[in-house]
Short mmCIF file of C-alpha atoms and ligand atoms in Angstrom, two decimals:
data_model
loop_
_atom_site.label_atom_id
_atom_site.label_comp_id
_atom_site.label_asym_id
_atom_site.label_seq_id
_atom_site.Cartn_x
_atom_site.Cartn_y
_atom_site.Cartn_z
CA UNK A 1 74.34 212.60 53.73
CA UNK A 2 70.70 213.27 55.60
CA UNK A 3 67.62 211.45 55.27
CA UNK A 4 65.62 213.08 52.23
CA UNK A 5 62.50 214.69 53.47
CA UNK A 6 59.95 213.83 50.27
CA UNK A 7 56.64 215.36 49.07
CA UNK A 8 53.68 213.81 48.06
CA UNK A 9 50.28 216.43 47.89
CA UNK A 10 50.29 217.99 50.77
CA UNK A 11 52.65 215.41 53.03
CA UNK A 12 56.09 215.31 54.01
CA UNK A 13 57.74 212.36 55.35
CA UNK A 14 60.47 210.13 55.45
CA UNK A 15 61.02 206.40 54.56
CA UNK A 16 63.88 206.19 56.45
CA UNK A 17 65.01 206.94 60.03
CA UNK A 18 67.96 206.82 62.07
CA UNK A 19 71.95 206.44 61.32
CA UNK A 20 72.30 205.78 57.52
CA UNK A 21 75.77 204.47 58.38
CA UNK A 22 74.56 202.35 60.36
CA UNK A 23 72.25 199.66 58.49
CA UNK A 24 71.71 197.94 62.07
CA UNK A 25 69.81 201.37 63.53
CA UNK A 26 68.36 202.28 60.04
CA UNK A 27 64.64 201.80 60.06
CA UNK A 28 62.45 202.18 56.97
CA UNK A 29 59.53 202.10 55.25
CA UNK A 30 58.13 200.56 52.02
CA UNK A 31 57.24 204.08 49.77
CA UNK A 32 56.02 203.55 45.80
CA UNK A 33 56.22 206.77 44.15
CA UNK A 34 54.39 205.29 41.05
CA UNK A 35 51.06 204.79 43.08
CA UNK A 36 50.32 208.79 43.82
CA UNK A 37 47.55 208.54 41.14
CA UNK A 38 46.19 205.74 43.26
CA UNK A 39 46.35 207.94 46.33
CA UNK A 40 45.24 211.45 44.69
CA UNK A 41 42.37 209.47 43.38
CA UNK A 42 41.97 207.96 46.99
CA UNK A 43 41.38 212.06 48.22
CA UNK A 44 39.19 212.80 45.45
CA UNK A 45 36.93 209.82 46.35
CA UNK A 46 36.91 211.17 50.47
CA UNK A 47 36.67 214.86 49.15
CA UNK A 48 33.50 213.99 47.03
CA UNK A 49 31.84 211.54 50.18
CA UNK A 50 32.24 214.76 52.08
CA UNK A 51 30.23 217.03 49.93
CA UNK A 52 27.68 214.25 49.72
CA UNK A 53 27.27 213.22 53.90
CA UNK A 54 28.82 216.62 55.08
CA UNK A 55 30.08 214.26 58.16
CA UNK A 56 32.71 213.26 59.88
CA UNK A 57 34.81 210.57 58.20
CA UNK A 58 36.72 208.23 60.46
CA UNK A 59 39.28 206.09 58.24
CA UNK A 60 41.40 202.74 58.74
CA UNK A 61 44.81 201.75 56.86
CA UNK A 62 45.86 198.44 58.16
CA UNK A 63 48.94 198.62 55.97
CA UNK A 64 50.45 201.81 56.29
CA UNK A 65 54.26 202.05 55.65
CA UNK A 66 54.90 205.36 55.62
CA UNK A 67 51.76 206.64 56.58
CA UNK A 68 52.01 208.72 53.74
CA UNK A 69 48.56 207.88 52.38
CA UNK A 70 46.84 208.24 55.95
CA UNK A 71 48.72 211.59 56.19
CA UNK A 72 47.33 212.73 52.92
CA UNK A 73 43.69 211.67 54.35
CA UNK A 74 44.23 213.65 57.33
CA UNK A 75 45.91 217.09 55.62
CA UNK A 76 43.85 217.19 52.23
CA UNK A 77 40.33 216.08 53.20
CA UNK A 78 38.73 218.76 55.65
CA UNK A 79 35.92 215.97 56.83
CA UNK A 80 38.56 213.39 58.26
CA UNK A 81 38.33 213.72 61.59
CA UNK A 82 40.38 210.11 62.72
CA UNK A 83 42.84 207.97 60.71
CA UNK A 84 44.15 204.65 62.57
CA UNK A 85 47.53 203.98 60.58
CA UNK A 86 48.68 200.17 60.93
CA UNK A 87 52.01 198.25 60.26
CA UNK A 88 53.10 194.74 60.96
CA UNK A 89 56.67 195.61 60.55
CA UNK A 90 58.65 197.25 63.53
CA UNK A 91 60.49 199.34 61.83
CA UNK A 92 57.83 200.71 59.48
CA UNK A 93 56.14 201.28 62.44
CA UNK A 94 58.92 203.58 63.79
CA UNK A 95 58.91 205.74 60.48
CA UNK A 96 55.02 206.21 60.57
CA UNK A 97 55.33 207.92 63.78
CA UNK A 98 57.79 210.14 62.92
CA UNK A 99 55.99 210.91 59.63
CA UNK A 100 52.81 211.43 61.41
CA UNK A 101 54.75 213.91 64.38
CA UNK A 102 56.75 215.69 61.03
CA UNK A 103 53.18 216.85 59.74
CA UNK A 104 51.62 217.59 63.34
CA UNK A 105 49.43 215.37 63.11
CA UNK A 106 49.52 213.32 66.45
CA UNK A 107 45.64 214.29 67.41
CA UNK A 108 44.74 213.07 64.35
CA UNK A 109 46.49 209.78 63.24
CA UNK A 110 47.16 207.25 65.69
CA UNK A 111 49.71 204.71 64.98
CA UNK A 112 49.62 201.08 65.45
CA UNK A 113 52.09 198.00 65.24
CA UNK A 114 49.88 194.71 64.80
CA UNK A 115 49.69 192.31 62.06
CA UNK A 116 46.72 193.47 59.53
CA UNK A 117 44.37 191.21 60.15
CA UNK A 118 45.37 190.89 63.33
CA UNK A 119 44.34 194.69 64.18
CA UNK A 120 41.11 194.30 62.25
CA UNK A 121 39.25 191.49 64.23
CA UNK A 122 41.06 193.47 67.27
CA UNK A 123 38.92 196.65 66.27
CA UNK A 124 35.89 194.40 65.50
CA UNK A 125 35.56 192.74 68.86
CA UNK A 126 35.64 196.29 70.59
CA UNK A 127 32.79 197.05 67.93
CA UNK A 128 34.90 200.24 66.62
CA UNK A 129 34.21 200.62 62.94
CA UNK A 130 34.85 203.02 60.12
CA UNK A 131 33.34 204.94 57.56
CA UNK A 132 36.13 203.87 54.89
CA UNK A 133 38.93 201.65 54.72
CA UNK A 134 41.70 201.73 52.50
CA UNK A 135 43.46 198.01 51.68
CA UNK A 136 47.01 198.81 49.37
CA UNK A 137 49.34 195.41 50.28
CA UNK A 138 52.31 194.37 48.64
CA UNK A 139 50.84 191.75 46.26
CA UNK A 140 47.15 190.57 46.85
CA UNK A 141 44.68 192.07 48.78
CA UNK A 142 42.04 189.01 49.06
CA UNK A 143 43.68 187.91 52.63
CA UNK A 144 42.42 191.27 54.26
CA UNK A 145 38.68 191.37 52.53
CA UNK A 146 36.96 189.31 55.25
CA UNK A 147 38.44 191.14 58.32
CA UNK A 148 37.78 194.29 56.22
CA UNK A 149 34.39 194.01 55.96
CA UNK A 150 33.72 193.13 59.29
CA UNK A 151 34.73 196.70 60.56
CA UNK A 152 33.18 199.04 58.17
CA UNK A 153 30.36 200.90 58.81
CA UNK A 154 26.88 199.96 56.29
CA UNK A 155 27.17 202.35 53.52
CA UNK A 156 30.91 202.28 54.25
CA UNK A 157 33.26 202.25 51.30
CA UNK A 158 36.37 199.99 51.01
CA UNK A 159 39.20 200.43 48.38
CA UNK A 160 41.34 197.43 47.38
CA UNK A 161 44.36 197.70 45.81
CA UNK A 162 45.81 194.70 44.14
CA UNK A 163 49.36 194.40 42.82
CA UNK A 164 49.43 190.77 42.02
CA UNK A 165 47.79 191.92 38.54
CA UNK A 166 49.88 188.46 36.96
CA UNK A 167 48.00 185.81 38.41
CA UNK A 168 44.66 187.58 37.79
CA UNK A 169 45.68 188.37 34.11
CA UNK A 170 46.01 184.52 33.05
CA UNK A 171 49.95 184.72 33.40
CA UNK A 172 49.80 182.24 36.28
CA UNK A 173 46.09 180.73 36.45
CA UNK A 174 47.61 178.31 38.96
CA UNK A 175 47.89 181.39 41.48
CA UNK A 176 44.64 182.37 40.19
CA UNK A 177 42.59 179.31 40.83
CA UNK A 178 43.88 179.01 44.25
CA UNK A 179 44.25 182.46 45.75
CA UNK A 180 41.07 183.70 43.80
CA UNK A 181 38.96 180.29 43.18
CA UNK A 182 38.86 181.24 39.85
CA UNK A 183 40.03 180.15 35.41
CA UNK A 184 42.17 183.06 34.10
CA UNK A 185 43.97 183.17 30.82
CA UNK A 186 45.93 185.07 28.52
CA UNK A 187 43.55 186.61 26.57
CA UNK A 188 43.49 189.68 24.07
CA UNK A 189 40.97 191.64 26.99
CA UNK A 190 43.24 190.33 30.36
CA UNK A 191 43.65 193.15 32.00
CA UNK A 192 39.58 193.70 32.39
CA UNK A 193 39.44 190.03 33.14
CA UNK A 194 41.84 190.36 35.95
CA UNK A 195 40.09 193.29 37.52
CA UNK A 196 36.60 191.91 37.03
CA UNK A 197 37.70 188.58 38.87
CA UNK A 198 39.49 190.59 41.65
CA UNK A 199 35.76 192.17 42.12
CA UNK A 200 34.11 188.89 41.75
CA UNK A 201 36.06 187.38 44.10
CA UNK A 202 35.23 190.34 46.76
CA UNK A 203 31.65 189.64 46.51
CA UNK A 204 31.90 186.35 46.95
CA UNK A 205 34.02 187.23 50.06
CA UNK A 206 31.25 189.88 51.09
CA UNK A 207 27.93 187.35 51.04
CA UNK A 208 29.65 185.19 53.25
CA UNK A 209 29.03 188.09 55.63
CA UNK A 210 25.55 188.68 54.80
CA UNK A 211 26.36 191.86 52.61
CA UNK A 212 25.91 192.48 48.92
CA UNK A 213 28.13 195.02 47.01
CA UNK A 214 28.20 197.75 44.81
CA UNK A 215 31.40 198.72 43.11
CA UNK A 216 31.39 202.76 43.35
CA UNK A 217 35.06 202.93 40.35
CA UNK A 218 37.26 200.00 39.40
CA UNK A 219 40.58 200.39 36.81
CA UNK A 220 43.68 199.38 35.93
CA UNK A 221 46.58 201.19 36.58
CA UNK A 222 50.36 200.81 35.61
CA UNK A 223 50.88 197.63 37.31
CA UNK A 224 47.97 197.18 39.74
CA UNK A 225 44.31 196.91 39.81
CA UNK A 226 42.20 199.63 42.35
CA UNK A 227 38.22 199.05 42.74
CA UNK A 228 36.10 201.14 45.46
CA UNK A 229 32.98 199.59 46.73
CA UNK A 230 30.67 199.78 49.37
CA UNK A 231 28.26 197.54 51.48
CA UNK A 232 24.87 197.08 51.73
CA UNK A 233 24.01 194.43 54.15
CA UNK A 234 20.82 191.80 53.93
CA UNK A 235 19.83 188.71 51.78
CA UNK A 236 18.29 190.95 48.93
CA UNK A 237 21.07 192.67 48.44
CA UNK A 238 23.21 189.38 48.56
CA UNK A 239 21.19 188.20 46.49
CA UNK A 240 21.28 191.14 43.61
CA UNK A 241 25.25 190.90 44.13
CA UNK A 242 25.26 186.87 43.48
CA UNK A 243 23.41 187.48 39.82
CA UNK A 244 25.73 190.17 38.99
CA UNK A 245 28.53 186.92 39.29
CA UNK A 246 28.70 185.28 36.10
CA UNK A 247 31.72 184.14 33.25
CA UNK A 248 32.65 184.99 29.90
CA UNK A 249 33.03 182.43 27.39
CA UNK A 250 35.75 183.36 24.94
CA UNK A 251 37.17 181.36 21.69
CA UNK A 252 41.19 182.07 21.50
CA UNK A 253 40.88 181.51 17.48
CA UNK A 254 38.53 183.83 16.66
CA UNK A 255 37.86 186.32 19.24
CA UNK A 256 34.49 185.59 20.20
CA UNK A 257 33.25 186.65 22.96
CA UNK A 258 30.45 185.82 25.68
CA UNK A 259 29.47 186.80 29.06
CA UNK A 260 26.92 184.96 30.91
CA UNK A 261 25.23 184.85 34.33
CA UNK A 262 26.43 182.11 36.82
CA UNK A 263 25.31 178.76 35.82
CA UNK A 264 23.71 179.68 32.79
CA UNK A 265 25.11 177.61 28.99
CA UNK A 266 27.58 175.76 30.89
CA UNK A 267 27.52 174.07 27.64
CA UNK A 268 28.41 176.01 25.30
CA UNK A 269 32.01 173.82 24.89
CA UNK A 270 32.20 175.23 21.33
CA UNK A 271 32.56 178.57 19.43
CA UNK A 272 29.03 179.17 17.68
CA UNK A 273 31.65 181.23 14.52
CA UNK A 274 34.37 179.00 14.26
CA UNK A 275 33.44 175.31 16.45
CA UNK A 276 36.98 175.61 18.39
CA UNK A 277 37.18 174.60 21.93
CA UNK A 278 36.16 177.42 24.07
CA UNK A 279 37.57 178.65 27.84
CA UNK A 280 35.28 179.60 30.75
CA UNK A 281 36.82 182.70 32.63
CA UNK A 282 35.75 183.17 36.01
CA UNK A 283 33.97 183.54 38.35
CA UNK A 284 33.82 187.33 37.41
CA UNK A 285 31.93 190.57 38.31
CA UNK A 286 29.66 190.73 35.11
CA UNK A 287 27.93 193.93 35.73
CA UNK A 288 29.35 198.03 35.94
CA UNK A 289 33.03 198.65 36.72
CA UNK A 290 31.13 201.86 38.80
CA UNK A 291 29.42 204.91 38.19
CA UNK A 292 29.34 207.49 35.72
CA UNK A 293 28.51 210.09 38.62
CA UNK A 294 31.68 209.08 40.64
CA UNK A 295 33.86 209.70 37.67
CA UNK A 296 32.54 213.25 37.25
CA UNK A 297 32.51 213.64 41.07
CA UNK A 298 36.63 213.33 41.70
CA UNK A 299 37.20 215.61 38.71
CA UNK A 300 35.36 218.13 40.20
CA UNK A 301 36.14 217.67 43.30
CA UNK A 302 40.14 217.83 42.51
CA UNK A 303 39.01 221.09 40.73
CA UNK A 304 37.46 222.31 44.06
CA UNK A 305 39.68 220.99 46.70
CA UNK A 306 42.91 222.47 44.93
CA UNK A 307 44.58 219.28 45.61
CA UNK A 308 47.47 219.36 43.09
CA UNK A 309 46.95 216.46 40.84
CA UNK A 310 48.52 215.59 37.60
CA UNK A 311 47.04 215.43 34.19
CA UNK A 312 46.62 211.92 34.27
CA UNK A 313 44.51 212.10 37.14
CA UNK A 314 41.81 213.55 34.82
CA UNK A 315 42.74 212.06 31.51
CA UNK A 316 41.71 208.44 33.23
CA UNK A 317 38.90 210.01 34.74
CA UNK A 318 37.45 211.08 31.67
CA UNK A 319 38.56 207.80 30.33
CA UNK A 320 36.98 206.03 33.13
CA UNK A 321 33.53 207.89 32.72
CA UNK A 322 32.91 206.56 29.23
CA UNK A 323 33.31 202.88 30.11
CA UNK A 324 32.68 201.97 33.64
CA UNK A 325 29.06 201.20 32.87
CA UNK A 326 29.83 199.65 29.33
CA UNK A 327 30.60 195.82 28.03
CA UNK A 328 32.42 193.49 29.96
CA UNK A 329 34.69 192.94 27.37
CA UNK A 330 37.35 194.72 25.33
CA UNK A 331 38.54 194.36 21.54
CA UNK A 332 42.16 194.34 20.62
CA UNK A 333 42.32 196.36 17.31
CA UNK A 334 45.72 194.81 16.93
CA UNK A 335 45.33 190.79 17.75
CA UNK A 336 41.91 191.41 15.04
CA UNK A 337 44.22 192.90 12.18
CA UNK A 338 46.76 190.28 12.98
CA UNK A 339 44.16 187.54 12.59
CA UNK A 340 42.79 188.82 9.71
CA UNK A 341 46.20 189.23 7.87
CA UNK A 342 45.59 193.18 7.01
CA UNK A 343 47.36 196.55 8.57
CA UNK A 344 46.13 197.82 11.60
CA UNK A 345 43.18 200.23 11.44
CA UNK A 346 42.95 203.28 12.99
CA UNK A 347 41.14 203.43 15.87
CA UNK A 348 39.08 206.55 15.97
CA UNK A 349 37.97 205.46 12.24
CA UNK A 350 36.55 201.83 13.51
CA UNK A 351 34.76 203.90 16.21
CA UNK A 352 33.27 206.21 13.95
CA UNK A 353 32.10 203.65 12.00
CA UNK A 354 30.28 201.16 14.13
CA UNK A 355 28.64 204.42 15.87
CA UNK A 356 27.39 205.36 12.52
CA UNK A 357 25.93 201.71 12.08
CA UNK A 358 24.14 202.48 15.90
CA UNK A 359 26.27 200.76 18.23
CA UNK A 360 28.20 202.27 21.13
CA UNK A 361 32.30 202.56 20.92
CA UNK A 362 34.25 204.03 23.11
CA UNK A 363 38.25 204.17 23.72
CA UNK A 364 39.04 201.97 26.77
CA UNK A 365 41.35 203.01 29.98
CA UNK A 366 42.68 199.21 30.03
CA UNK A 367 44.08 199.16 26.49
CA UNK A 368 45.65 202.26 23.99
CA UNK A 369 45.05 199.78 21.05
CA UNK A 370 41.17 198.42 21.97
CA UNK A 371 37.96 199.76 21.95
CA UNK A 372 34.71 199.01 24.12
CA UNK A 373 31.07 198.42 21.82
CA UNK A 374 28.10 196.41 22.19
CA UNK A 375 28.95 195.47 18.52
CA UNK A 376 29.96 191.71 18.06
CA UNK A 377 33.05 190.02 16.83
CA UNK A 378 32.13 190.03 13.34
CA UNK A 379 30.38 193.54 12.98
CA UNK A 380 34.02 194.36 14.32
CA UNK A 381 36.11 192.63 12.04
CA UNK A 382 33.65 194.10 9.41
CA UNK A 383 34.81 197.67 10.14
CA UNK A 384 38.15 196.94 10.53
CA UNK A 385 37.75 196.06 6.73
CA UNK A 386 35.61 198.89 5.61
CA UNK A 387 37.65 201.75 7.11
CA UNK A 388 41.01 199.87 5.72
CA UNK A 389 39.40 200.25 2.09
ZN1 ZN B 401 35.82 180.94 17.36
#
């Protein structure tokens, strides 16, 4: 039986090359199906920053695999003009050239075989560096921030994939606290508290270098976390990106909820509703998840480009838009109901409702059961009652 030739957008490749009978010769490549929507939202973003600069965009994977990202870079976004495609592993290494020879694209993606980091502070001390840089390990991504930011260009944008979305959720806050510095629990709003200290984490990376950040889109995804972001470098801007650092105080009985700036009511040991203990989560990102305009920007511009997306791509879009400069916090419809002993309300009703009373409520990407409002706790609870009766 051959070696399958697969499609992704407008790639081909293989993850495998040589003898299939023979394991010894057999080289391959790591390839996730299940993260296309990460990548087709990786050509929107490159699509749109070439409408906006109109230059040429010269692009670093340090982890490649495949190449099958990198390819897509170089075949579906006209303003990529170099892609440097990086593997630690021999043998991936082997399969990225052939993928990048299969699409004719040996002018245009140059393979390399060095460890990640490794390649980075190479590239760094032969001051070569990039307009964007795309970081998608297998697990966490935090060990490649530092060399990452000291090769991008200022104004450049870096996207992060992380797939070690269990220790930032609270399932392991021993992995947390020492791969991220930071408190993580199981909470009824973890998945935005994972994300949000992935991204607080980065900055605190980024300052180090004397660079602030601002995060361009940030989600969660099936089972990893994606945020964009790009550098602005001096002390005011470090500065602005410090105060945007903060934690959000949360009570496990009741649901209540606060986020605060960093080292602001570090005493607030209690629950102000219901006097139980309360947990400190962070350090996190307290401010947007991105822009509004960046959301609207890769729907159009898969609409433009013709690149063949799925509908998904747009449904989290459009799910994306309404939140990413909302709350920091999320309300489980479900773990509320529970609490208060009644059925579970319907969720377009309790959003009706609290916009009729003047507060904001949207439906969250994160969560199919919770909803995103500048309402509290108990103005929550409240319509969860009044649409039940
Ligand atoms: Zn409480």
């Amino acid at each position: 039986m051959a070696i399958k030739i697969l499609r992704e957008g407008k790639a081909i490749f293989k993850t495998s090359i040589g003898d299939e009978n023979n394991q010894i010769n057999l080289k391959t490549a790591f390839y996730n199906p299940k993260m296309k929507l990460n990548r087709d939202i990786a050509v929107g973003l490159l699509n749109a920053l070439c409408r906006w600069n109109k230059e040429q965009i010269k692009v670093l994977e340090p982890l490649a695999a495949t190449g099958v990202r990198s390819i897509r870079f170089a075949l579906e976004v006209a303003c990529v003009s170099l892609v440097k495609a990086n593997d630690v592993s021999k043998r991936a290494y082997e399969v990225l050239k052939q993928n990048i020879e299969l699409n004719g694209l040996k002018e245009k993606i140059l393979p390399y075989n060095y460890e990640a980091n490794f390649f980075m502070l190479l590239l760094r001390g032969k001051k070569e560096y990039f307009d964007y840089i795309d970081i998608d390990p297998f697990g966490s991504p935090i060990y490649y921030i530092d060399s990452s930011i000291k090769v991008i260009k200022s104004k450049g944008i870096i996207a992060v994939t992380a797939t070690d979305t269990a220790a930032l959720c609270g399932v392991y806050p021993d992995v947390c606290l020492r791969r991220y510095d930071a408190v993580s629990t199981k909470t009824s709003f973890q998945h935005e508290v994972g994300l949000r200290i992935l991204m607080g984490s980065i900055a605190r990376h980024a300052v180090k270098h004397e660079v602030g950040v601002e995060f361009l889109l940030s989600y969660a995804e099936g089972n990893h976390y994606r945020t964009y972001f790009t550098i602005h470098r001096g002390k005011a801007s470090c500065r602005e990106t410090l105060e945007k650092i903060g934690y959000t105080i949360y009570c496990k009985k009741c649901f209540w909820r606060k986020t605060i700036k960093r080292n602001l009511e570090f005493n607030l040991k209690h629950c102000p509703r219901c006097s139980e203990k309360t947990v400190y989560l962070g350090p996190l990102w307290t401010a947007s998840l991105g822009h509004e305009k960046m959301c609207e920007s890769l729907m159009s511009s898969a609409q433009k480009e013709g690149v063949p997306v799925s509908k998904k791509y747009f449904s989290l879009l459009a799910n994306l838009k309404r939140e990413v400069e909302g709350t920091p916090t999320y309300y489980n419809l479900h773990s509320i109901c529970s609490r208060l002993k009644i059925s579970p309300a319907k969720k377009s009703l309790v959003i009706d409702y609290l916009r009729n009373k003047g507060f904001k409520a949207v439906e969250t990407h994160f969560d199919p059961y919770s909803i995103k409002t500048n309402a509290s706790i108990q103005e929550v609870e409240e319509a969860v009652f009044n649409v039940k009766t």
